[in-house]
Amino acid sequence: MSDYRKIAFIGAGNMTQSIVGGMCQSGYPADHIFISNPSPEKLEKMSAKHGVTTSQNNAEVAAQADVIVLAVKPQLMQDVCAALRKEVSDLASKLIVTIAAGIRIEKYYQYLGDDIRMVRVMPNTPSLVGEGMSGLVADSKATDDDKAYIEKAFKGVGATQWVSTEDELDILGAVAGSGPAYFFEFMASLQKAAVELGYDSDKARQMVQQTALGAAKMAMNSDLELSELRSQVTSKGGSTAKGVEVYQQADVDGISAKAVKAAVTRNQEMAKLF
Ligand SMILES: NC(=O)c1ccc[n+]([C@@H]2O[C@H](COP(=O)([O-])OP(=O)(O)OC[C@H]3O[C@@H](n4cnc5c(N)ncnc54)[C@H](OP(=O)(O)O)[C@@H]3O)[C@@H](O)[C@H]2O)c1
């Protein structure tokens, strides 16, 4: 199948705007992109910016497409799917992609029919600035072509990783999905520590941000284990060693393990709500 299938996004929120922006930037033809949303403002903006086709009618865009991306809030998903099932006759011939957090593939079979083929994607908020980390899991009916196609679409907003099970996707959600909040928490605490010692708050923020970016870039450009990178920037008896010792005494590994487990458990609980 062509690299450029007709793709319909149901919901024109932040995530859709980012993904479509990434696709258009990488040369995806705008006349193959369809977007629906109840209120017209976002549609007008996207149509003016990218030249995509828009509608306030979900079924109208879904019917024209080979791929349907469900991008509404999880609590609306059941109703949105029920309407699509009623109004779009050949859902089984299309690839269904969902980016909603928490809802398991099994549920979509109930909502849309168990003959659909689907991919579940878990993007994270840095997708909004083109630095996302998306996890993808496919059902057994999605083809290799389907997988290659959708992976390429999400590569437009960052890195992608395939996982084999939805349990793994819960782990990815607990690390990459929730991770930006963990990093912000840590960054804010470093900023606060500098300010408490008399440093200017704006300058402290800048140095924390830039240091986080620099550390991330160093990690990405290196084949060394992260713990080895840490050792390399820590001279014995130096000031960094003193600081790191304090973190280690506070059992950072144990704290991260607890935080990730708590988020996985919450992901599993939320899956039961839908
Ligand atoms: N943002 C993230 O970082 C992130 C990360 C992972 C997963 N997700 C998932 O991605 C999905 C979308 O998130 P988002 O951040 O893009 O949310 P969002 O900005 O709130 O967008 C949701 C969009 O859905 C539209 N909508 C409401 N009812 C609809 C309907 N019946 N039919 C079609 N569209 C409808 C809303 O339109 P109006 O505003 O006009 O009502 C809104 O534009 C969610 O399921 C979320 O769990 C998001």
Coordinates of C-alpha atoms and ligand atoms in Angstrom, one line a residue:
M1 CA 0.0 0.0 0.0
S2 CA 1.1 3.6 -0.6
D3 CA 3.1 5.5 1.9
Y4 CA 0.4 8.1 1.8
R5 CA -2.9 6.5 2.9
K6 CA -5.9 8.6 3.5
I7 CA -5.9 9.3 7.2
A8 CA -8.7 10.7 9.3
F9 CA -8.2 12.2 12.8
I10 CA -11.3 12.2 15.1
G11 CA -10.7 15.1 17.4
A12 CA -8.5 18.1 16.6
G13 CA -6.9 18.6 20.0
N14 CA -3.3 19.2 21.0
M15 CA -2.1 15.8 20.1
T16 CA -3.8 15.7 16.6
Q17 CA -2.4 19.2 15.9
S18 CA 1.1 18.1 16.7
I19 CA 1.0 14.8 14.8
V20 CA -0.6 16.4 11.7
G21 CA 2.0 19.2 12.0
G22 CA 4.8 16.6 12.0
M23 CA 3.3 14.7 9.1
C24 CA 2.9 17.8 6.9
Q25 CA 6.4 18.9 7.7
S26 CA 7.8 15.6 6.5
G27 CA 5.9 16.0 3.2
Y28 CA 2.7 14.0 3.8
P29 CA 0.2 15.3 1.2
A30 CA -2.4 17.5 2.9
D31 CA -5.2 16.2 0.5
H32 CA -4.8 12.8 2.2
I33 CA -5.4 14.2 5.7
F34 CA -9.0 14.6 7.1
I35 CA -9.8 16.0 10.5
S36 CA -13.1 16.2 12.4
N37 CA -14.0 18.1 15.6
P38 CA -17.2 19.4 17.1
S39 CA -16.2 23.1 17.3
P40 CA -15.0 24.8 14.2
E41 CA -12.2 27.0 15.5
K42 CA -9.5 24.4 15.6
L43 CA -10.6 23.0 12.2
E44 CA -10.4 26.4 10.6
K45 CA -6.9 26.9 12.1
M46 CA -5.7 23.5 10.8
S47 CA -7.2 23.9 7.4
A48 CA -5.6 27.4 7.0
K49 CA -2.2 26.2 8.3
H50 CA -1.9 22.9 6.4
G51 CA -4.6 22.8 3.7
V52 CA -6.1 19.6 5.2
T53 CA -9.8 18.7 4.8
T54 CA -12.0 19.3 7.8
S55 CA -15.5 18.5 9.0
Q56 CA -17.6 18.7 12.1
N57 CA -18.9 15.3 11.2
N58 CA -16.8 12.4 12.4
A59 CA -18.4 9.8 10.1
E60 CA -17.9 11.9 7.1
V61 CA -14.1 12.1 7.5
A62 CA -13.9 8.5 8.7
A63 CA -15.8 7.1 5.7
Q64 CA -13.2 8.7 3.3
A65 CA -10.1 7.4 5.0
D66 CA -8.0 4.2 5.0
V67 CA -6.8 4.9 8.5
I68 CA -8.8 6.4 11.4
V69 CA -7.0 7.9 14.4
L70 CA -9.2 8.1 17.4
A71 CA -7.9 11.2 19.3
V72 CA -10.7 12.2 21.7
K73 CA -10.5 12.0 25.5
P74 CA -10.9 8.5 26.9
Q75 CA -14.3 9.3 28.6
L76 CA -15.8 10.2 25.2
M77 CA -14.4 7.2 23.3
Q78 CA -17.3 4.8 23.8
D79 CA -19.9 7.2 22.4
V80 CA -17.7 8.4 19.5
C81 CA -17.0 4.7 18.5
A82 CA -20.7 3.8 18.8
A83 CA -21.6 6.6 16.4
L84 CA -18.8 5.6 13.9
R85 CA -19.9 1.9 14.0
K86 CA -23.5 3.0 13.2
E87 CA -22.6 5.4 10.4
V88 CA -19.5 4.0 8.7
S89 CA -20.2 0.8 6.9
D90 CA -16.7 -0.7 6.2
L91 CA -14.7 -0.2 9.4
A92 CA -13.1 -3.6 9.1
S93 CA -11.4 -2.5 5.9
K94 CA -9.6 0.4 7.6
L95 CA -6.7 0.5 10.1
I96 CA -8.0 1.8 13.4
V97 CA -5.4 3.7 15.5
T98 CA -6.1 5.0 19.0
I99 CA -4.0 7.4 21.1
A100 CA -6.4 7.5 24.1
A101 CA -4.7 6.6 27.4
G102 CA -6.0 3.6 29.3
I103 CA -8.5 1.9 27.0
R104 CA -7.5 -1.6 26.0
I105 CA -7.7 -3.1 22.5
E106 CA -10.3 -5.6 23.7
K107 CA -12.7 -2.7 24.5
Y108 CA -12.4 -1.3 20.9
Y109 CA -13.5 -4.7 19.6
Q110 CA -16.6 -4.3 21.7
Y111 CA -17.1 -0.7 20.6
L112 CA -16.3 -1.1 16.9
G113 CA -16.6 -4.9 16.1
D114 CA -14.1 -7.6 16.6
D115 CA -13.2 -7.7 12.9
I116 CA -11.3 -4.4 13.0
R117 CA -7.5 -4.3 12.9
M118 CA -5.8 -1.9 15.2
V119 CA -2.7 -0.2 16.7
R120 CA -2.7 1.5 20.1
V121 CA -0.2 4.3 20.5
M122 CA 0.8 6.0 23.7
P123 CA 2.4 9.3 22.9
N124 CA 3.7 11.7 25.6
T125 CA 3.4 15.5 26.0
P126 CA 6.9 16.4 24.5
S127 CA 5.3 15.3 21.2
L128 CA 3.8 18.7 21.3
V129 CA 7.4 20.1 20.7
G130 CA 8.5 17.4 18.4
E131 CA 10.4 15.4 21.1
G132 CA 7.9 12.8 22.0
M133 CA 8.4 9.2 23.0
S134 CA 5.6 7.1 21.6
G135 CA 4.9 3.5 22.5
L136 CA 3.0 1.4 19.9
V137 CA 1.3 -2.0 20.2
A138 CA -0.5 -3.8 17.4
D139 CA -3.2 -6.4 17.5
S140 CA -2.6 -9.7 15.6
K141 CA -4.6 -8.5 12.5
A142 CA -2.5 -5.4 11.8
T143 CA -0.1 -6.0 8.9
D144 CA 3.6 -5.2 8.7
D145 CA 2.6 -2.5 6.2
D146 CA 0.1 -1.0 8.8
K147 CA 2.8 -1.0 11.4
A148 CA 5.5 0.6 9.2
Y149 CA 3.0 3.2 8.1
I150 CA 1.9 4.3 11.5
E151 CA 5.4 4.2 13.0
K152 CA 6.5 6.7 10.3
A153 CA 3.6 9.0 11.1
F154 CA 4.5 9.1 14.8
K155 CA 8.2 9.5 14.1
G156 CA 7.2 13.0 12.9
V157 CA 6.7 14.0 16.6
G158 CA 9.7 12.1 18.1
A159 CA 11.0 8.7 18.8
T160 CA 8.9 5.5 18.6
Q161 CA 9.1 2.1 20.3
W162 CA 7.1 -1.1 19.6
V163 CA 6.1 -3.2 22.5
S164 CA 4.6 -6.6 22.4
T165 CA 1.8 -6.4 25.0
E166 CA -0.5 -3.8 26.5
D167 CA 1.1 -4.5 29.9
E168 CA 4.4 -3.3 28.4
L169 CA 2.5 -0.2 27.1
D170 CA 1.4 0.5 30.7
I171 CA 5.1 0.4 31.8
L172 CA 6.0 2.8 28.9
G173 CA 3.2 5.0 30.0
A174 CA 4.5 5.0 33.6
V175 CA 8.0 6.0 32.5
A176 CA 7.7 8.0 29.3
G177 CA 4.1 9.1 29.7
S178 CA 4.5 10.3 33.3
G179 CA 8.2 10.9 33.0
P180 CA 8.1 14.6 31.9
A181 CA 6.3 15.3 35.3
Y182 CA 9.0 13.4 37.2
F183 CA 11.7 15.4 35.4
F184 CA 9.9 18.7 36.0
E185 CA 9.6 17.8 39.7
F186 CA 13.3 17.1 39.9
M187 CA 14.2 20.2 37.9
A188 CA 12.0 22.4 40.1
S189 CA 13.7 21.0 43.2
L190 CA 17.2 21.8 41.8
Q191 CA 16.0 25.3 41.0
K192 CA 14.6 25.7 44.5
A193 CA 17.8 24.5 46.1
A194 CA 19.8 27.1 44.1
V195 CA 17.4 29.9 45.1
E196 CA 17.5 28.9 48.8
L197 CA 21.3 29.5 48.6
G198 CA 20.7 33.0 47.2
Y199 CA 20.7 32.4 43.4
D200 CA 18.3 34.4 41.2
S201 CA 15.2 32.3 40.3
D202 CA 15.1 33.0 36.6
K203 CA 18.8 32.3 36.2
A204 CA 18.4 29.1 38.3
R205 CA 15.7 27.9 36.0
Q206 CA 17.8 28.6 32.9
M207 CA 20.8 26.7 34.3
V208 CA 18.6 23.7 35.3
Q209 CA 16.9 23.5 31.9
Q210 CA 20.1 23.8 30.0
T211 CA 21.8 21.2 32.2
A212 CA 18.9 18.8 31.7
L213 CA 19.1 19.3 28.0
G214 CA 22.8 18.9 27.9
A215 CA 22.7 15.7 30.0
A216 CA 20.0 14.3 27.8
K217 CA 22.1 15.1 24.7
M218 CA 25.2 13.5 26.2
A219 CA 23.2 10.4 27.0
M220 CA 21.8 10.2 23.5
N221 CA 25.2 10.6 21.9
S222 CA 26.8 7.9 24.0
D223 CA 26.8 4.1 24.0
L224 CA 27.9 4.0 27.6
E225 CA 25.5 2.8 30.3
L226 CA 23.8 5.7 32.0
S227 CA 25.4 4.7 35.3
E228 CA 28.8 4.8 33.6
L229 CA 28.1 8.2 32.2
R230 CA 27.3 9.3 35.7
S231 CA 30.7 7.9 37.0
Q232 CA 32.5 9.7 34.2
V233 CA 31.3 13.1 35.3
T234 CA 32.0 12.4 39.0
S235 CA 35.6 12.8 40.0
K236 CA 36.6 11.0 43.2
G237 CA 36.5 13.3 46.2
G238 CA 35.1 16.2 44.2
S239 CA 32.0 18.3 44.7
T240 CA 29.8 16.2 42.3
A241 CA 30.7 13.0 44.3
K242 CA 29.5 14.7 47.5
G243 CA 26.2 15.7 45.8
V244 CA 25.7 12.3 44.2
E245 CA 26.3 10.6 47.6
V246 CA 23.4 12.5 49.1
Y247 CA 21.1 11.3 46.3
Q248 CA 22.3 7.7 46.7
Q249 CA 21.8 7.8 50.5
A250 CA 18.2 8.9 49.8
D251 CA 17.8 5.7 47.7
V252 CA 17.0 7.3 44.3
D253 CA 16.6 3.8 42.7
G254 CA 14.1 2.8 45.4
I255 CA 12.1 6.0 44.9
S256 CA 12.0 5.6 41.1
A257 CA 11.0 1.9 41.4
K258 CA 8.1 2.9 43.7
A259 CA 7.0 5.8 41.5
V260 CA 7.0 3.7 38.3
K261 CA 5.1 0.9 40.1
A262 CA 2.5 3.3 41.4
A263 CA 1.9 4.8 37.9
V264 CA 1.7 1.3 36.4
T265 CA -0.9 0.3 39.0
R266 CA -2.9 3.4 38.3
N267 CA -2.7 2.7 34.5
Q268 CA -4.1 -0.8 35.2
E269 CA -6.9 0.6 37.5
M270 CA -7.8 3.2 34.8
A271 CA -8.0 0.4 32.1
K272 CA -10.8 -1.1 34.2
L273 CA -12.8 2.1 34.2
F274 CA -13.6 1.9 30.5
Ligands
LIG1 N1 -1.7 15.4 25.2 C1 -0.9 14.3 25.5 O1 0.3 14.5 25.9 C2 -1.4 12.9 25.4 C3 -0.5 11.9 25.7 C4 -0.9 10.6 25.6 C5 -2.2 10.3 25.2 N2 -3.1 11.3 24.9 C6 -4.4 11.0 24.5 O2 -4.7 11.7 23.3 C7 -6.1 12.0 23.3 C8 -6.3 13.4 22.9 O3 -5.6 14.2 23.8 P1 -5.3 15.8 23.6 O4 -4.3 16.2 24.6 O5 -5.2 16.0 22.1 O6 -6.8 16.3 24.1 P2 -7.5 17.6 23.7 O7 -6.6 18.7 23.4 O8 -8.6 17.9 24.8 O9 -8.3 17.2 22.4 C9 -9.5 16.4 22.3 C10 -10.3 17.0 21.1 O10 -11.4 16.1 21.0 C11 -12.5 16.9 20.5 N3 -13.7 16.3 20.7 C12 -14.6 16.3 21.8 N4 -15.7 15.6 21.5 C13 -15.5 15.1 20.3 C14 -16.3 14.2 19.5 N5 -17.5 13.8 19.9 N6 -15.9 13.9 18.2 C15 -14.7 14.4 17.8 N7 -13.9 15.2 18.5 C16 -14.3 15.5 19.8 C17 -12.3 18.2 21.4 O11 -13.0 19.2 20.7 P3 -13.5 20.6 21.5 O12 -12.4 21.1 22.2 O13 -14.0 21.4 20.4 O14 -14.6 20.1 22.5 C18 -10.8 18.4 21.3 O15 -10.4 19.2 20.2 C19 -6.7 11.6 24.7 O16 -7.4 10.4 24.6 C20 -5.5 11.5 25.5 O17 -5.7 10.5 26.5 C21 -2.7 12.6 25.0

